[in-house]
Amino acid sequence: MRTERTARFEEAVRQLGGGTVEARMGAARTLVILADEWLADTVVTEHERHHQVQTIIDALCESIRSPFSLAYRAELWADEPTGDLQEQSRFYAERAELVAEAKVRRSILTEIHERVRWMTTKTVSQNPYAPLKTGDFSPGTWSGFAYDFSGTLFFYPVDFRGSCWGQGLNLSGCTHREDANLTGSYYGGPADFSGSTYADDADFFGSVYAGATDFSGCAYGGYTRFGGSLYREFVNFSGSTFGPYAGFISSVYRSDADFSGCIYTGYMSASQCAYHGRAIFTGSTYNSDTRLNHSHYSRAARLDSCTYKGDAFLHDNTYCGTFNASGCTYTNPASFDRCTYLQDASFVGSTFGHYFTGSDSAYYGRVAFNRCRSTGYVTFAGSIFQFHGERVRHEPLCSGGGVP
């Protein structure tokens, strides 16, 4: 039986590497059937089953990663061909090859997706922002394996929604020419998306990341959603560039979260979040309105050296650790109303190009506004400042001038 399966495997891998579209799709299907056969084989050891299936999955992933030269030809992504009749004819012929290749690769991803999708085991919360719980679903038959798609050029949509990646997932260094949908997924091991480019929309909404997660150095050209997700270990978004919308609303971070050095071209919302580890937003640029409000920070929050070119909404937050927003520039209004600072807070060296409001807030540690400048009015109406046990009410400050 093993010899027969080995022969089928080798022949399928050979056909998958070349031949007609039909032959390659048939080869991919053969590999999928072989993997299912190994999983159902109770005669061999569990270790042998896992090894054989992982080998097949590695072959399928390698076929997805393999470069396809026509996919790198920018002119083939144009709506209409240019040039003379010969060039136009070549355009349509090569476009047909590209479409056929996409069909093969999408069929492989579909087979994988069908076998890593989780199944509901009981009624899941109706709250759209509630992340998955491990007791609410059972993994797919292929969920317990490793998947490496690193460096892939996806010139077709990627649909991995509702997947369970028990050993994690590697999608680092990838380029997505079309939509990528990974909503409602569970990652049992490390998830690496670093250094990837998403030309269109990318959706990671409502997912659970049990291991360390890396989204650093990515570029998002379309709408991007990460909201309603749970990160149980360190997550890194640093050095990324976001397009018209970046949403992180109602997410929970159990460990440190690094958003430093990011650039937000459009609207950004990270409201209603809970940060149990350090939250680092240092050196980021927000080119449109930004919402970092209604959130809870259990440890240090670093929002220093940031630039806000739209309205900045940082109101109704609770900071249990130190708060550092020094060296920031606010072009438009900045709202810090109804915040609670349980430890030291620093706004040192910041510039407020419009008004700054910090009304009805409570400062229980030292607070510093040294070397700040404001061209609009500043108010702390109704706020409480407590220094060394002495509580004082700070009346509204003046308009214009500087911030004390």
mmCIF file of C-alpha atoms in Angstrom:
data_model
loop_
_atom_site.group_PDB
_atom_site.id
_atom_site.type_symbol
_atom_site.label_atom_id
_atom_site.label_comp_id
_atom_site.label_asym_id
_atom_site.label_seq_id
_atom_site.Cartn_x
_atom_site.Cartn_y
_atom_site.Cartn_z
ATOM 1 C CA MET A 1 0.000 0.000 0.000
ATOM 2 C CA ARG A 2 2.776 2.418 0.889
ATOM 3 C CA THR A 3 4.651 1.660 -2.346
ATOM 4 C CA GLU A 4 1.523 2.270 -4.400
ATOM 5 C CA ARG A 5 0.840 5.574 -2.643
ATOM 6 C CA THR A 6 4.439 6.659 -3.070
ATOM 7 C CA ALA A 7 4.228 6.022 -6.811
ATOM 8 C CA ARG A 8 0.984 7.979 -7.058
ATOM 9 C CA PHE A 9 2.529 10.815 -5.068
ATOM 10 C CA GLU A 10 5.625 11.049 -7.248
ATOM 11 C CA GLU A 11 3.601 10.963 -10.467
ATOM 12 C CA ALA A 12 1.181 13.622 -9.171
ATOM 13 C CA VAL A 13 4.026 15.924 -8.134
ATOM 14 C CA ARG A 14 5.574 15.511 -11.582
ATOM 15 C CA GLN A 15 2.316 16.400 -13.337
ATOM 16 C CA LEU A 16 1.640 19.293 -11.001
ATOM 17 C CA GLY A 17 4.895 20.893 -12.112
ATOM 18 C CA GLY A 18 3.891 21.079 -15.757
ATOM 19 C CA GLY A 19 1.365 20.073 -18.377
ATOM 20 C CA THR A 20 -2.139 21.137 -19.275
ATOM 21 C CA VAL A 21 -4.466 22.885 -16.878
ATOM 22 C CA GLU A 22 -6.660 19.789 -16.647
ATOM 23 C CA ALA A 23 -3.678 17.533 -15.942
ATOM 24 C CA ARG A 24 -2.361 19.805 -13.228
ATOM 25 C CA MET A 25 -5.751 20.143 -11.559
ATOM 26 C CA GLY A 26 -6.078 16.381 -11.684
ATOM 27 C CA ALA A 27 -2.631 16.007 -10.103
ATOM 28 C CA ALA A 28 -3.567 18.374 -7.309
ATOM 29 C CA ARG A 29 -6.750 16.414 -6.708
ATOM 30 C CA THR A 30 -4.755 13.180 -6.573
ATOM 31 C CA LEU A 31 -2.498 14.636 -3.878
ATOM 32 C CA VAL A 32 -5.510 15.739 -1.855
ATOM 33 C CA ILE A 33 -7.060 12.267 -2.082
ATOM 34 C CA LEU A 34 -3.741 10.703 -1.026
ATOM 35 C CA ALA A 35 -3.573 12.926 2.028
ATOM 36 C CA ASP A 36 -7.119 11.971 3.010
ATOM 37 C CA GLU A 37 -6.247 8.295 2.521
ATOM 38 C CA TRP A 38 -3.249 8.584 4.836
ATOM 39 C CA LEU A 39 -5.367 10.321 7.478
ATOM 40 C CA ALA A 40 -7.949 7.539 7.342
ATOM 41 C CA ASP A 41 -5.317 4.776 7.529
ATOM 42 C CA THR A 42 -5.410 3.367 11.066
ATOM 43 C CA VAL A 43 -2.837 0.658 10.325
ATOM 44 C CA VAL A 44 0.177 2.987 10.202
ATOM 45 C CA THR A 45 1.378 4.935 13.224
ATOM 46 C CA GLU A 46 0.162 8.439 13.971
ATOM 47 C CA HIS A 47 3.689 9.728 13.355
ATOM 48 C CA GLU A 48 3.742 8.109 9.903
ATOM 49 C CA ARG A 49 0.322 9.526 9.020
ATOM 50 C CA HIS A 50 1.381 13.012 10.043
ATOM 51 C CA HIS A 51 4.649 12.781 8.131
ATOM 52 C CA GLN A 52 3.002 11.607 4.923
ATOM 53 C CA VAL A 53 0.248 14.217 5.011
ATOM 54 C CA GLN A 54 2.706 17.003 5.841
ATOM 55 C CA THR A 55 4.825 15.959 2.864
ATOM 56 C CA ILE A 56 1.805 16.245 0.578
ATOM 57 C CA ILE A 57 0.816 19.615 2.018
ATOM 58 C CA ASP A 58 4.376 20.846 1.541
ATOM 59 C CA ALA A 59 4.160 19.864 -2.138
ATOM 60 C CA LEU A 60 0.858 21.707 -2.560
ATOM 61 C CA CYS A 61 2.225 24.810 -0.832
ATOM 62 C CA GLU A 62 5.343 24.698 -2.981
ATOM 63 C CA SER A 63 3.196 24.748 -6.095
ATOM 64 C CA ILE A 64 1.428 27.851 -4.784
ATOM 65 C CA ARG A 65 4.751 29.537 -3.969
ATOM 66 C CA SER A 66 6.348 28.736 -7.321
ATOM 67 C CA PRO A 67 6.749 31.857 -9.494
ATOM 68 C CA PHE A 68 4.711 32.288 -12.644
ATOM 69 C CA SER A 69 6.449 34.742 -14.958
ATOM 70 C CA LEU A 70 3.315 36.174 -16.602
ATOM 71 C CA ALA A 71 1.973 37.224 -13.185
ATOM 72 C CA TYR A 72 4.806 39.751 -12.917
ATOM 73 C CA ARG A 73 3.955 41.401 -16.231
ATOM 74 C CA ALA A 74 2.231 44.666 -15.291
ATOM 75 C CA GLU A 75 0.775 45.182 -18.764
ATOM 76 C CA LEU A 76 -1.308 42.013 -18.412
ATOM 77 C CA TRP A 77 -3.244 43.641 -15.589
ATOM 78 C CA ALA A 78 -4.480 46.437 -17.830
ATOM 79 C CA ASP A 79 -8.152 46.497 -18.812
ATOM 80 C CA GLU A 80 -7.360 46.712 -22.499
ATOM 81 C CA PRO A 81 -4.309 45.846 -24.604
ATOM 82 C CA THR A 82 -2.142 48.436 -26.321
ATOM 83 C CA GLY A 83 -0.041 48.364 -29.471
ATOM 84 C CA ASP A 84 -0.648 46.861 -32.882
ATOM 85 C CA LEU A 85 -2.750 43.809 -33.711
ATOM 86 C CA GLN A 86 0.126 41.414 -33.080
ATOM 87 C CA GLU A 87 0.754 42.868 -29.630
ATOM 88 C CA GLN A 88 -2.953 42.778 -28.839
ATOM 89 C CA SER A 89 -3.170 39.159 -29.913
ATOM 90 C CA ARG A 90 -0.226 38.282 -27.689
ATOM 91 C CA PHE A 91 -1.889 40.174 -24.819
ATOM 92 C CA TYR A 92 -5.058 38.074 -25.007
ATOM 93 C CA ALA A 93 -3.121 34.826 -25.357
ATOM 94 C CA GLU A 94 -0.928 35.558 -22.360
ATOM 95 C CA ARG A 95 -3.913 36.816 -20.344
ATOM 96 C CA ALA A 96 -5.634 33.484 -21.051
ATOM 97 C CA GLU A 97 -2.552 31.659 -19.717
ATOM 98 C CA LEU A 98 -2.619 33.805 -16.610
ATOM 99 C CA VAL A 99 -6.299 33.074 -15.994
ATOM 100 C CA ALA A 100 -5.726 29.351 -16.492
ATOM 101 C CA GLU A 101 -2.830 29.336 -14.028
ATOM 102 C CA ALA A 102 -4.944 31.206 -11.506
ATOM 103 C CA LYS A 103 -7.631 28.545 -11.892
ATOM 104 C CA VAL A 104 -5.167 25.787 -10.991
ATOM 105 C CA ARG A 105 -3.820 27.587 -7.962
ATOM 106 C CA ARG A 106 -7.219 28.664 -6.680
ATOM 107 C CA SER A 107 -8.387 25.047 -6.910
ATOM 108 C CA ILE A 108 -5.490 24.010 -4.648
ATOM 109 C CA LEU A 109 -6.294 26.724 -2.124
ATOM 110 C CA THR A 110 -9.952 25.680 -2.197
ATOM 111 C CA GLU A 111 -9.050 22.058 -1.399
ATOM 112 C CA ILE A 112 -6.870 23.195 1.487
ATOM 113 C CA HIS A 113 -9.477 25.650 2.733
ATOM 114 C CA GLU A 114 -12.216 23.012 2.803
ATOM 115 C CA ARG A 115 -10.039 20.868 5.085
ATOM 116 C CA VAL A 116 -8.861 23.545 7.516
ATOM 117 C CA ARG A 117 -12.249 25.196 8.098
ATOM 118 C CA TRP A 118 -13.486 24.943 11.652
ATOM 119 C CA MET A 119 -16.937 23.606 12.469
ATOM 120 C CA THR A 120 -19.202 25.066 15.120
ATOM 121 C CA THR A 121 -19.786 22.757 18.077
ATOM 122 C CA LYS A 122 -22.291 24.963 19.897
ATOM 123 C CA THR A 123 -24.106 28.249 19.577
ATOM 124 C CA VAL A 124 -21.543 30.991 19.056
ATOM 125 C CA SER A 125 -22.054 34.456 20.555
ATOM 126 C CA GLN A 126 -24.169 36.771 18.457
ATOM 127 C CA ASN A 127 -21.814 39.623 19.345
ATOM 128 C CA PRO A 128 -20.037 40.402 16.046
ATOM 129 C CA TYR A 129 -16.963 41.575 17.984
ATOM 130 C CA ALA A 130 -16.687 38.455 20.156
ATOM 131 C CA PRO A 131 -13.659 36.367 19.107
ATOM 132 C CA LEU A 132 -13.791 32.606 18.723
ATOM 133 C CA LYS A 133 -13.371 30.411 21.771
ATOM 134 C CA THR A 134 -11.617 27.065 21.424
ATOM 135 C CA GLY A 135 -14.587 25.234 22.931
ATOM 136 C CA ASP A 136 -16.952 26.677 20.348
ATOM 137 C CA PHE A 137 -15.513 24.873 17.334
ATOM 138 C CA SER A 138 -13.744 21.763 16.126
ATOM 139 C CA PRO A 139 -10.785 21.993 13.737
ATOM 140 C CA GLY A 140 -10.713 20.769 10.159
ATOM 141 C CA THR A 141 -9.132 17.457 9.195
ATOM 142 C CA TRP A 142 -6.027 19.249 7.908
ATOM 143 C CA SER A 143 -5.824 21.855 10.663
ATOM 144 C CA GLY A 144 -3.033 20.139 12.564
ATOM 145 C CA PHE A 145 -0.367 20.736 9.919
ATOM 146 C CA ALA A 146 2.042 23.540 9.001
ATOM 147 C CA TYR A 147 1.452 25.732 5.967
ATOM 148 C CA ASP A 148 4.145 27.814 4.307
ATOM 149 C CA PHE A 149 2.991 30.228 1.597
ATOM 150 C CA SER A 150 5.834 32.683 2.182
ATOM 151 C CA GLY A 151 6.909 34.836 -0.747
ATOM 152 C CA THR A 152 3.887 33.970 -2.866
ATOM 153 C CA LEU A 153 2.481 36.293 -5.496
ATOM 154 C CA PHE A 154 -1.271 35.760 -5.233
ATOM 155 C CA PHE A 155 -2.628 37.076 -8.540
ATOM 156 C CA TYR A 156 -6.101 35.862 -7.631
ATOM 157 C CA PRO A 157 -8.371 36.320 -4.575
ATOM 158 C CA VAL A 158 -7.486 34.440 -1.395
ATOM 159 C CA ASP A 159 -10.369 33.068 0.662
ATOM 160 C CA PHE A 160 -9.290 31.507 3.956
ATOM 161 C CA ARG A 161 -12.204 32.721 6.092
ATOM 162 C CA GLY A 162 -13.264 30.543 8.982
ATOM 163 C CA SER A 163 -10.034 28.540 8.995
ATOM 164 C CA CYS A 164 -8.270 26.790 11.844
ATOM 165 C CA TRP A 165 -4.500 26.763 11.466
ATOM 166 C CA GLY A 166 -3.506 24.572 14.394
ATOM 167 C CA GLN A 167 0.239 24.884 13.808
ATOM 168 C CA GLY A 168 0.118 28.499 12.683
ATOM 169 C CA LEU A 169 0.539 29.937 9.217
ATOM 170 C CA ASN A 170 3.313 31.560 7.194
ATOM 171 C CA LEU A 171 2.119 34.200 4.720
ATOM 172 C CA SER A 172 5.169 36.425 5.059
ATOM 173 C CA GLY A 173 6.608 38.343 2.132
ATOM 174 C CA CYS A 174 3.536 37.787 -0.017
ATOM 175 C CA THR A 175 1.934 40.035 -2.597
ATOM 176 C CA HIS A 176 -1.843 40.002 -2.919
ATOM 177 C CA ARG A 177 -3.085 41.529 -6.163
ATOM 178 C CA GLU A 178 -6.735 40.986 -5.209
ATOM 179 C CA ASP A 179 -8.848 40.640 -2.047
ATOM 180 C CA ALA A 180 -7.618 38.571 0.875
ATOM 181 C CA ASN A 181 -10.265 37.268 3.284
ATOM 182 C CA LEU A 182 -9.063 35.582 6.479
ATOM 183 C CA THR A 183 -11.962 36.542 8.753
ATOM 184 C CA GLY A 184 -13.058 34.400 11.683
ATOM 185 C CA SER A 185 -9.900 32.292 11.759
ATOM 186 C CA TYR A 186 -7.987 30.584 14.540
ATOM 187 C CA TYR A 187 -4.188 30.358 14.676
ATOM 188 C CA GLY A 188 -2.904 27.803 17.158
ATOM 189 C CA GLY A 189 0.768 28.582 16.521
ATOM 190 C CA PRO A 190 2.838 31.496 15.214
ATOM 191 C CA ALA A 191 1.211 33.517 12.442
ATOM 192 C CA ASP A 192 3.583 35.402 10.159
ATOM 193 C CA PHE A 193 2.218 37.947 7.674
ATOM 194 C CA SER A 194 5.230 40.259 7.802
ATOM 195 C CA GLY A 195 6.539 42.147 4.790
ATOM 196 C CA SER A 196 3.466 41.516 2.680
ATOM 197 C CA THR A 197 1.674 43.798 0.237
ATOM 198 C CA TYR A 198 -2.094 43.892 -0.176
ATOM 199 C CA ALA A 199 -3.138 45.822 -3.272
ATOM 200 C CA ASP A 200 -6.843 45.481 -2.513
ATOM 201 C CA ASP A 201 -8.954 44.896 0.601
ATOM 202 C CA ALA A 202 -7.625 42.660 3.368
ATOM 203 C CA ASP A 203 -9.916 41.308 6.077
ATOM 204 C CA PHE A 204 -8.707 39.609 9.273
ATOM 205 C CA PHE A 205 -11.779 40.464 11.354
ATOM 206 C CA GLY A 206 -12.888 38.296 14.299
ATOM 207 C CA SER A 207 -9.837 36.034 14.561
ATOM 208 C CA VAL A 208 -7.915 34.443 17.426
ATOM 209 C CA TYR A 209 -4.116 34.344 17.497
ATOM 210 C CA ALA A 210 -2.831 31.910 20.126
ATOM 211 C CA GLY A 211 0.842 32.343 19.261
ATOM 212 C CA ALA A 212 3.121 35.248 18.426
ATOM 213 C CA THR A 213 1.792 37.192 15.443
ATOM 214 C CA ASP A 214 3.751 39.332 12.998
ATOM 215 C CA PHE A 215 2.118 41.878 10.672
ATOM 216 C CA SER A 216 5.162 44.161 10.606
ATOM 217 C CA GLY A 217 6.336 45.944 7.469
ATOM 218 C CA CYS A 218 3.155 45.376 5.493
ATOM 219 C CA ALA A 219 1.524 47.686 2.950
ATOM 220 C CA TYR A 220 -2.253 47.785 2.621
ATOM 221 C CA GLY A 221 -3.725 49.499 -0.430
ATOM 222 C CA GLY A 222 -7.405 48.905 0.293
ATOM 223 C CA TYR A 223 -9.716 48.696 3.282
ATOM 224 C CA THR A 224 -8.244 46.655 6.113
ATOM 225 C CA ARG A 225 -10.029 45.147 9.127
ATOM 226 C CA PHE A 226 -8.417 43.534 12.161
ATOM 227 C CA GLY A 227 -11.241 44.276 14.603
ATOM 228 C CA GLY A 228 -12.973 41.894 16.980
ATOM 229 C CA SER A 229 -9.809 39.816 17.358
ATOM 230 C CA LEU A 230 -7.937 38.293 20.277
ATOM 231 C CA TYR A 231 -4.138 38.220 20.451
ATOM 232 C CA ARG A 232 -2.886 35.955 23.228
ATOM 233 C CA GLU A 233 0.816 36.572 22.621
ATOM 234 C CA PHE A 234 2.939 39.425 21.271
ATOM 235 C CA VAL A 235 1.629 41.023 18.086
ATOM 236 C CA ASN A 236 3.704 43.264 15.842
ATOM 237 C CA PHE A 237 2.190 45.731 13.345
ATOM 238 C CA SER A 238 5.200 48.059 13.328
ATOM 239 C CA GLY A 239 6.418 49.801 10.190
ATOM 240 C CA SER A 240 3.254 49.163 8.203
ATOM 241 C CA THR A 241 1.396 51.469 5.825
ATOM 242 C CA PHE A 242 -2.386 51.468 5.687
ATOM 243 C CA GLY A 243 -4.711 52.694 2.945
ATOM 244 C CA PRO A 244 -8.133 54.395 3.100
ATOM 245 C CA TYR A 245 -9.309 52.550 6.232
ATOM 246 C CA ALA A 246 -7.638 50.584 9.022
ATOM 247 C CA GLY A 247 -9.940 49.113 11.670
ATOM 248 C CA PHE A 248 -8.818 47.501 14.930
ATOM 249 C CA ILE A 249 -12.036 48.129 16.874
ATOM 250 C CA SER A 250 -12.960 45.924 19.868
ATOM 251 C CA SER A 251 -9.778 43.853 19.923
ATOM 252 C CA VAL A 252 -8.091 42.322 22.966
ATOM 253 C CA TYR A 253 -4.313 42.165 23.360
ATOM 254 C CA ARG A 254 -3.196 39.788 26.130
ATOM 255 C CA SER A 255 0.484 40.598 25.662
ATOM 256 C CA ASP A 256 2.499 43.463 24.176
ATOM 257 C CA ALA A 257 1.213 45.113 20.996
ATOM 258 C CA ASP A 258 3.587 47.080 18.764
ATOM 259 C CA PHE A 259 2.096 49.596 16.295
ATOM 260 C CA SER A 260 5.174 51.808 16.171
ATOM 261 C CA GLY A 261 6.295 53.602 13.020
ATOM 262 C CA CYS A 262 3.065 53.022 11.112
ATOM 263 C CA ILE A 263 1.585 55.333 8.493
ATOM 264 C CA TYR A 264 -2.180 55.622 8.174
ATOM 265 C CA THR A 265 -3.210 57.222 4.903
ATOM 266 C CA GLY A 266 -6.903 57.231 5.711
ATOM 267 C CA TYR A 267 -9.215 56.823 8.672
ATOM 268 C CA MET A 268 -7.978 54.695 11.565
ATOM 269 C CA SER A 269 -10.111 53.292 14.384
ATOM 270 C CA ALA A 270 -8.842 51.311 17.365
ATOM 271 C CA SER A 271 -11.636 52.178 19.794
ATOM 272 C CA GLN A 272 -13.027 49.859 22.488
ATOM 273 C CA CYS A 273 -9.811 47.857 22.799
ATOM 274 C CA ALA A 274 -8.186 46.233 25.825
ATOM 275 C CA TYR A 275 -4.389 46.162 26.129
ATOM 276 C CA HIS A 276 -3.123 43.834 28.859
ATOM 277 C CA GLY A 277 0.515 44.254 27.877
ATOM 278 C CA ARG A 278 2.420 47.302 26.703
ATOM 279 C CA ALA A 279 0.821 49.267 23.885
ATOM 280 C CA ILE A 280 3.371 50.932 21.610
ATOM 281 C CA PHE A 281 2.310 53.450 18.956
ATOM 282 C CA THR A 282 5.568 55.445 18.937
ATOM 283 C CA GLY A 283 6.501 57.404 15.818
ATOM 284 C CA SER A 284 3.316 56.811 13.846
ATOM 285 C CA THR A 285 1.691 59.181 11.363
ATOM 286 C CA TYR A 286 -2.073 59.566 11.088
ATOM 287 C CA ASN A 287 -3.059 61.457 7.940
ATOM 288 C CA SER A 288 -6.794 61.444 8.598
ATOM 289 C CA ASP A 289 -9.122 61.189 11.578
ATOM 290 C CA THR A 290 -7.961 58.784 14.269
ATOM 291 C CA ARG A 291 -9.920 57.041 17.019
ATOM 292 C CA LEU A 292 -7.961 55.568 19.907
ATOM 293 C CA ASN A 293 -10.789 56.058 22.381
ATOM 294 C CA HIS A 294 -12.916 54.056 24.849
ATOM 295 C CA SER A 295 -10.018 51.696 25.548
ATOM 296 C CA HIS A 296 -8.280 50.223 28.582
ATOM 297 C CA TYR A 297 -4.505 50.082 28.972
ATOM 298 C CA SER A 298 -3.311 47.797 31.785
ATOM 299 C CA ARG A 299 0.376 48.576 31.355
ATOM 300 C CA ALA A 300 2.494 51.297 29.774
ATOM 301 C CA ALA A 301 1.026 53.145 26.802
ATOM 302 C CA ARG A 302 3.484 54.806 24.430
ATOM 303 C CA LEU A 303 2.029 57.231 21.924
ATOM 304 C CA ASP A 304 5.071 59.494 21.746
ATOM 305 C CA SER A 305 6.522 61.185 18.631
ATOM 306 C CA CYS A 306 3.326 60.753 16.642
ATOM 307 C CA THR A 307 1.833 63.086 14.049
ATOM 308 C CA TYR A 308 -1.931 63.570 13.770
ATOM 309 C CA LYS A 309 -3.039 65.429 10.639
ATOM 310 C CA GLY A 310 -6.749 64.780 11.117
ATOM 311 C CA ASP A 311 -8.939 64.991 14.219
ATOM 312 C CA ALA A 312 -7.502 62.947 17.093
ATOM 313 C CA PHE A 313 -10.009 61.210 19.377
ATOM 314 C CA LEU A 314 -8.290 59.770 22.442
ATOM 315 C CA HIS A 315 -11.086 60.313 24.947
ATOM 316 C CA ASP A 316 -12.682 57.969 27.514
ATOM 317 C CA ASN A 317 -9.538 55.903 28.043
ATOM 318 C CA THR A 318 -8.122 54.376 31.207
ATOM 319 C CA TYR A 319 -4.353 54.154 31.618
ATOM 320 C CA CYS A 320 -3.241 51.920 34.485
ATOM 321 C CA GLY A 321 0.440 52.205 33.578
ATOM 322 C CA THR A 322 2.521 55.166 32.524
ATOM 323 C CA PHE A 323 1.258 57.253 29.618
ATOM 324 C CA ASN A 324 3.721 58.863 27.201
ATOM 325 C CA ALA A 325 2.434 61.148 24.448
ATOM 326 C CA SER A 326 5.465 63.430 24.367
ATOM 327 C CA GLY A 327 6.802 65.017 21.206
ATOM 328 C CA CYS A 328 3.557 64.725 19.253
ATOM 329 C CA THR A 329 2.081 67.077 16.674
ATOM 330 C CA TYR A 330 -1.668 67.627 16.384
ATOM 331 C CA THR A 331 -2.762 69.614 13.341
ATOM 332 C CA ASN A 332 -6.483 69.386 14.079
ATOM 333 C CA PRO A 333 -8.494 69.202 17.334
ATOM 334 C CA ALA A 334 -7.289 66.694 19.910
ATOM 335 C CA SER A 335 -9.738 65.242 22.425
ATOM 336 C CA PHE A 336 -8.464 63.601 25.626
ATOM 337 C CA ASP A 337 -11.683 64.136 27.623
ATOM 338 C CA ARG A 338 -12.830 61.794 30.415
ATOM 339 C CA CYS A 339 -9.565 59.881 30.676
ATOM 340 C CA THR A 340 -8.104 58.358 33.810
ATOM 341 C CA TYR A 341 -4.340 58.289 34.349
ATOM 342 C CA LEU A 342 -3.385 56.139 37.335
ATOM 343 C CA GLN A 343 0.345 56.743 36.898
ATOM 344 C CA ASP A 344 2.532 59.432 35.350
ATOM 345 C CA ALA A 345 1.409 61.092 32.115
ATOM 346 C CA SER A 346 3.637 63.050 29.749
ATOM 347 C CA PHE A 347 2.712 65.383 26.893
ATOM 348 C CA VAL A 348 6.128 67.063 26.938
ATOM 349 C CA GLY A 349 7.227 68.895 23.798
ATOM 350 C CA SER A 350 3.970 68.465 21.899
ATOM 351 C CA THR A 351 2.406 70.923 19.484
ATOM 352 C CA PHE A 352 -1.341 71.513 19.283
ATOM 353 C CA GLY A 353 -2.329 73.291 16.079
ATOM 354 C CA HIS A 354 -5.957 73.549 17.106
ATOM 355 C CA TYR A 355 -7.710 73.094 20.419
ATOM 356 C CA PHE A 356 -6.824 70.530 23.076
ATOM 357 C CA THR A 357 -9.485 69.229 25.462
ATOM 358 C CA GLY A 358 -8.715 67.202 28.539
ATOM 359 C CA SER A 359 -11.943 67.863 30.422
ATOM 360 C CA ASP A 360 -13.383 65.699 33.198
ATOM 361 C CA SER A 361 -10.231 63.623 33.453
ATOM 362 C CA ALA A 362 -8.384 62.314 36.486
ATOM 363 C CA TYR A 363 -4.602 62.438 36.878
ATOM 364 C CA TYR A 364 -3.326 60.438 39.840
ATOM 365 C CA GLY A 365 0.376 60.603 39.006
ATOM 366 C CA ARG A 366 2.644 63.342 37.838
ATOM 367 C CA VAL A 367 1.562 65.069 34.649
ATOM 368 C CA ALA A 368 3.919 67.056 32.437
ATOM 369 C CA PHE A 369 3.142 69.553 29.662
ATOM 370 C CA ASN A 370 6.582 71.178 29.553
ATOM 371 C CA ARG A 371 7.637 72.830 26.291
ATOM 372 C CA CYS A 372 4.215 72.382 24.705
ATOM 373 C CA ARG A 373 2.718 74.857 22.243
ATOM 374 C CA SER A 374 -0.859 75.514 21.249
ATOM 375 C CA THR A 375 -2.391 77.884 18.705
ATOM 376 C CA GLY A 376 -5.934 77.105 19.904
ATOM 377 C CA TYR A 377 -7.619 76.932 23.249
ATOM 378 C CA VAL A 378 -6.782 74.390 25.928
ATOM 379 C CA THR A 379 -9.136 73.183 28.616
ATOM 380 C CA PHE A 380 -9.001 70.796 31.551
ATOM 381 C CA ALA A 381 -12.465 71.751 32.842
ATOM 382 C CA GLY A 382 -13.701 69.476 35.592
ATOM 383 C CA SER A 383 -10.460 67.500 35.780
ATOM 384 C CA ILE A 384 -8.770 66.268 38.937
ATOM 385 C CA PHE A 385 -5.005 66.436 39.505
ATOM 386 C CA GLN A 386 -3.696 64.551 42.513
ATOM 387 C CA PHE A 387 -0.064 64.991 43.485
ATOM 388 C CA HIS A 388 1.356 63.222 46.529
ATOM 389 C CA GLY A 389 -2.050 62.833 48.088
ATOM 390 C CA GLU A 390 -3.126 66.446 47.494
ATOM 391 C CA ARG A 391 -6.161 66.701 45.261
ATOM 392 C CA VAL A 392 -6.839 69.940 43.417
ATOM 393 C CA ARG A 393 -9.461 70.937 40.864
ATOM 394 C CA HIS A 394 -7.970 72.512 37.766
ATOM 395 C CA GLU A 395 -10.191 75.211 36.330
ATOM 396 C CA PRO A 396 -10.451 75.743 32.560
ATOM 397 C CA LEU A 397 -7.311 77.111 31.066
ATOM 398 C CA CYS A 398 -7.133 80.037 28.738
ATOM 399 C CA SER A 399 -7.451 80.132 25.015
ATOM 400 C CA GLY A 400 -4.426 80.429 22.778
ATOM 401 C CA GLY A 401 -0.909 80.862 24.044
ATOM 402 C CA GLY A 402 0.786 77.832 25.453
ATOM 403 C CA VAL A 403 0.088 74.779 27.523
ATOM 404 C CA PRO A 404 1.504 74.984 31.040
#
